[in-house]
Amino acid sequence: MAIRAIALDIDGTLTNDQKVITPRTKKALMDAQEAGIKLILSSGRPVHGLRALAHELELDRHNGLLVAFNGAQVRDASTGEVLYDQAISADLAREVLVHMKKFDVIPMLVDGDRLYIEDAYNCTIYSGGEPKNIIKYERDACNLRLHEVRDLAEWCTVPQNKILTAGTGEYLQKNYQEMAAPFSDRLSCMFTAEWYFEFTDRGIDKGRALSFALPRCGIDPSEMAAFGDGQNDRAMIELAGVGVAMGNAIDELKSVADMVCGTNNEDGIAGALEELLA
């Protein structure tokens, strides 16, 4: 099967634990693009959080795609054209934000290059027993500007592609079902990291977004290779002609993938592409 597109999750997949693309992986992806293969960045990040990596990989020159907000929006990396968009209505988003007040979580919204939060000093969660400034982490990862508002639910007057909530992993595991319960038949609710539990519109996932966007590019999903490591990558991995789980992926993803490659710290993408594109 000829591969015409490569879809890549970012954190834990494209980038290593230092949040950078290693030289070997970058070369493999640049070589693939020069051979005419479309590169797709597919992430829970907002569009603005994809742009630095898209620029580094020259997706604008090679007509790549940006799948943002876990599949709630797809943009052409060259033109900025929106190819797919499905947001949570403002009324429903406000309902989620009011419900989240019952829990020890930190809600966040993104608009363009701005990260909206209620209290910049309420920023600490715990990972592995160590404190983590989760607002700084999200701001830095996506190159966002920080804005405080008195009440996110009151501020939210327009549809939202994603509602991000952060918390200590153990707390989220104990409470996520109660957090999601009022919205289980109206929204997609999922973990995207041990400290992130997210809400997107019903049916949204990376696979759904790509199933709409790829045909507009003249590419069948069976002609795509997809790489991921987390729960939110499953639909994309199952859609692809070749679904590849990283060596550091969760067991659930490995169980449905066509192959398992090296970890994100071992140039797993490069090793797999050297095999698949040989």
Coordinates of C-alpha atoms in Angstrom, one line a residue:
M1 CA 0.0 0.0 0.0
A2 CA 1.3 3.4 -1.0
I3 CA 1.3 5.9 2.0
R4 CA 0.2 9.3 0.9
A5 CA -0.3 10.9 4.3
I6 CA 1.2 10.7 7.8
A7 CA -0.7 11.8 10.8
L8 CA 1.2 12.5 14.0
D9 CA 0.1 13.1 17.6
I10 CA 2.6 15.6 19.2
D11 CA 3.2 15.2 22.9
G12 CA 4.6 11.7 23.6
T13 CA 4.8 10.9 19.9
L14 CA 6.4 13.5 17.6
T15 CA 8.3 15.3 20.4
N16 CA 10.5 13.6 22.9
D17 CA 10.3 14.2 26.7
Q18 CA 12.1 17.5 26.2
K19 CA 9.3 18.6 23.9
V20 CA 11.6 18.8 20.8
I21 CA 11.7 16.9 17.5
T22 CA 15.0 15.0 17.3
P23 CA 17.2 15.4 14.2
R24 CA 16.6 11.9 12.9
T25 CA 12.8 12.1 13.2
K26 CA 12.8 15.5 11.6
K27 CA 14.9 14.3 8.6
A28 CA 12.5 11.3 8.1
L29 CA 9.5 13.6 8.0
M30 CA 11.1 16.1 5.7
D31 CA 12.2 13.3 3.4
A32 CA 8.6 12.0 3.4
Q33 CA 7.3 15.4 2.4
E34 CA 9.8 15.9 -0.3
A35 CA 8.5 12.5 -1.7
G36 CA 5.0 14.0 -1.9
I37 CA 3.5 12.6 1.3
K38 CA 1.2 15.0 3.2
L39 CA 2.1 15.6 6.8
I40 CA -0.6 16.1 9.4
L41 CA -0.1 17.3 13.0
S42 CA -3.0 15.9 15.0
S43 CA -3.2 17.0 18.6
G44 CA -5.3 18.1 21.5
R45 CA -3.5 21.5 21.3
P46 CA -5.2 24.6 19.9
V47 CA -4.3 25.7 16.4
H48 CA -1.8 28.3 17.8
G49 CA -0.1 25.6 19.8
L50 CA 0.7 23.7 16.5
R51 CA 2.2 26.6 14.6
A52 CA 5.8 26.5 15.8
L53 CA 6.1 22.8 15.0
A54 CA 4.3 23.2 11.7
H55 CA 6.8 26.0 10.8
E56 CA 9.8 23.8 11.9
L57 CA 8.6 21.0 9.6
E58 CA 7.6 23.4 6.8
L59 CA 4.0 22.2 6.6
D60 CA 3.1 25.5 4.9
R61 CA 5.4 24.8 2.0
H62 CA 4.2 21.2 1.7
N63 CA 0.4 21.8 2.1
G64 CA 0.2 20.0 5.4
L65 CA -2.8 19.9 7.7
L66 CA -3.4 20.9 11.3
V67 CA -5.9 18.9 13.3
A68 CA -6.4 20.8 16.5
F69 CA -8.5 20.4 19.7
N70 CA -8.5 16.6 19.4
G71 CA -10.3 16.8 16.1
A72 CA -12.7 19.7 16.7
Q73 CA -11.0 21.7 14.0
V74 CA -8.9 21.0 10.9
R75 CA -7.0 23.7 9.0
D76 CA -4.9 23.8 5.9
A77 CA -1.4 24.7 7.1
S78 CA -0.6 26.7 3.9
T79 CA -3.7 28.8 3.6
G80 CA -5.3 28.7 7.1
E81 CA -8.5 27.6 5.5
V82 CA -10.8 25.8 7.9
L83 CA -11.6 22.4 6.5
Y84 CA -13.6 21.1 9.4
D85 CA -15.0 22.7 12.5
Q86 CA -17.4 21.4 15.2
A87 CA -17.6 23.4 18.5
I88 CA -19.5 23.1 21.7
S89 CA -22.4 25.6 21.8
A90 CA -21.8 28.5 24.2
D91 CA -24.8 27.5 26.4
L92 CA -23.5 24.0 26.8
A93 CA -20.0 25.2 27.4
R94 CA -21.2 27.4 30.2
E95 CA -23.1 24.5 31.7
V96 CA -19.9 22.5 31.8
L97 CA -17.9 25.3 33.4
V98 CA -20.6 25.8 36.1
H99 CA -20.5 22.0 36.8
M100 CA -16.7 22.0 37.1
K101 CA -17.0 24.4 40.0
K102 CA -17.9 21.4 42.1
F103 CA -14.5 19.8 41.6
D104 CA -10.9 20.5 42.5
V105 CA -9.9 21.2 38.9
I106 CA -8.4 24.1 37.0
P107 CA -10.5 24.9 33.9
M108 CA -9.0 26.6 30.9
L109 CA -10.3 28.0 27.5
V110 CA -8.3 29.1 24.5
D111 CA -9.2 31.8 22.0
G112 CA -6.6 32.4 19.3
D113 CA -3.3 32.8 21.0
R114 CA -4.8 33.5 24.5
L115 CA -5.2 31.1 27.4
Y116 CA -8.1 32.1 29.7
I117 CA -8.1 31.1 33.3
E118 CA -9.7 32.4 36.5
D119 CA -6.7 32.6 38.8
A120 CA -3.1 32.5 37.7
Y121 CA -2.1 31.6 41.3
N122 CA -4.3 28.6 41.4
C123 CA -2.0 26.7 39.2
T124 CA -0.6 23.7 41.1
I125 CA -1.4 20.0 40.6
Y126 CA 0.7 17.0 41.5
S127 CA 2.3 14.5 39.2
G128 CA 4.3 11.6 40.7
G129 CA 4.0 13.4 44.1
E130 CA 5.8 16.5 42.7
P131 CA 4.1 19.9 42.3
K132 CA 3.5 21.0 38.7
N133 CA 2.5 24.5 37.6
I134 CA -0.1 23.3 35.1
I135 CA -1.0 26.8 33.8
K136 CA 2.6 27.6 33.0
Y137 CA 3.0 24.1 31.4
E138 CA 0.0 24.7 29.1
R139 CA 0.9 28.3 28.3
D140 CA 4.5 27.4 27.4
A141 CA 3.7 24.2 25.4
C142 CA 1.3 26.1 23.2
N143 CA 3.0 29.5 23.2
L144 CA -0.1 31.3 24.5
R145 CA -0.7 34.6 26.3
L146 CA -2.3 34.3 29.7
H147 CA -5.5 36.2 30.5
E148 CA -7.4 36.1 33.8
V149 CA -11.2 36.5 33.9
R150 CA -13.3 36.7 37.0
D151 CA -15.6 33.8 36.0
L152 CA -15.1 31.6 32.9
A153 CA -18.7 30.6 32.8
E154 CA -19.8 34.2 32.6
W155 CA -17.0 35.1 30.1
C156 CA -17.9 32.3 27.8
T157 CA -20.3 33.8 25.2
V158 CA -19.2 32.0 22.0
P159 CA -18.9 28.3 21.0
Q160 CA -15.8 26.5 22.3
N161 CA -13.8 23.9 20.4
K162 CA -12.6 22.4 23.7
I163 CA -12.9 22.8 27.4
L164 CA -9.7 21.7 29.2
T165 CA -9.7 20.8 32.9
A166 CA -6.5 20.0 34.8
G167 CA -6.0 18.3 38.1
T168 CA -3.9 15.8 40.0
G169 CA -4.1 12.4 38.3
E170 CA -5.3 10.5 41.3
Y171 CA -8.1 13.0 41.9
L172 CA -9.2 12.9 38.3
Q173 CA -9.3 9.1 38.3
K174 CA -11.6 9.2 41.3
N175 CA -13.9 11.9 40.0
Y176 CA -13.9 11.9 36.2
Q177 CA -17.1 9.8 35.9
E178 CA -19.0 12.3 38.0
M179 CA -17.5 15.2 36.1
A180 CA -18.6 13.7 32.8
A181 CA -22.0 12.2 33.9
P182 CA -24.3 15.1 33.0
F183 CA -22.8 15.4 29.5
S184 CA -22.1 11.7 28.6
D185 CA -24.8 11.8 25.9
R186 CA -24.1 15.3 24.7
L187 CA -20.3 15.7 24.6
S188 CA -17.1 13.7 24.1
C189 CA -15.3 13.5 27.5
M190 CA -11.8 12.0 27.8
F191 CA -8.4 11.9 29.3
T192 CA -5.6 13.3 27.1
A193 CA -2.9 13.0 29.8
E194 CA -3.0 11.8 33.4
W195 CA -3.6 15.4 34.5
Y196 CA -6.0 16.5 31.7
F197 CA -9.6 15.7 31.3
E198 CA -11.3 17.4 28.3
F199 CA -14.7 18.1 26.8
T200 CA -15.3 18.4 23.1
D201 CA -18.5 18.3 21.1
R202 CA -20.3 15.0 20.8
G203 CA -18.6 12.5 18.4
I204 CA -15.4 14.6 18.1
D205 CA -12.2 12.7 17.8
K206 CA -9.1 12.8 15.6
G207 CA -10.4 9.9 13.4
R208 CA -13.7 11.7 12.6
A209 CA -11.9 14.9 11.7
L210 CA -9.6 13.1 9.3
S211 CA -12.4 11.1 7.7
F212 CA -13.9 14.4 6.7
A213 CA -10.7 16.3 5.8
L214 CA -8.7 13.7 3.9
P215 CA -11.2 13.2 1.0
R216 CA -11.1 16.9 0.4
C217 CA -7.4 16.5 -0.2
G218 CA -8.0 13.5 -2.6
I219 CA -6.6 11.0 0.0
D220 CA -8.4 7.9 1.3
P221 CA -7.8 7.2 5.0
S222 CA -6.5 3.7 3.9
E223 CA -3.5 5.6 2.4
M224 CA -2.6 7.2 5.8
A225 CA -0.1 6.1 8.4
A226 CA -1.0 7.4 11.9
F227 CA 1.2 7.6 15.0
G228 CA 0.0 8.1 18.6
D229 CA 0.5 7.2 22.2
G230 CA -2.7 8.0 24.1
Q231 CA -6.5 7.3 24.4
N232 CA -7.3 10.3 22.2
D233 CA -5.3 8.8 19.4
R234 CA -7.3 5.5 19.2
A235 CA -9.9 6.6 16.5
M236 CA -7.1 8.0 14.3
I237 CA -5.0 4.8 14.7
E238 CA -8.1 2.6 13.9
L239 CA -9.0 4.8 10.8
A240 CA -5.5 4.7 9.3
G241 CA -4.3 2.1 6.8
V242 CA -1.4 1.6 9.1
G243 CA -1.9 2.6 12.7
V244 CA 1.3 2.8 14.7
A245 CA 1.5 2.9 18.5
M246 CA 4.6 4.4 20.1
G247 CA 6.6 2.2 22.4
N248 CA 5.6 4.5 25.3
A249 CA 1.8 4.3 24.3
I250 CA -0.8 3.0 26.6
D251 CA -1.7 -0.7 26.4
E252 CA -5.2 0.1 25.0
L253 CA -3.6 1.8 21.9
K254 CA -1.0 -0.9 21.4
S255 CA -3.8 -3.5 21.4
V256 CA -5.6 -1.9 18.3
A257 CA -2.5 -0.7 16.4
D258 CA -1.1 -2.5 13.3
M259 CA 2.4 -2.1 14.7
V260 CA 4.4 -0.8 17.7
C261 CA 7.5 1.3 17.1
G262 CA 10.2 2.6 19.4
T263 CA 9.4 5.3 22.0
N264 CA 9.3 9.0 21.5
N265 CA 12.7 9.2 23.0
E266 CA 14.1 6.5 20.6
D267 CA 13.1 8.0 17.3
G268 CA 10.3 5.6 17.0
I269 CA 8.6 7.5 14.2
A270 CA 11.8 7.6 12.1
G271 CA 12.4 3.8 12.6
A272 CA 8.8 3.0 11.6
L273 CA 9.0 5.2 8.5
E274 CA 12.3 3.7 7.4
E275 CA 10.5 0.4 7.4
L276 CA 7.1 1.5 5.9
L277 CA 8.5 3.7 3.2
A278 CA 11.4 1.4 2.1

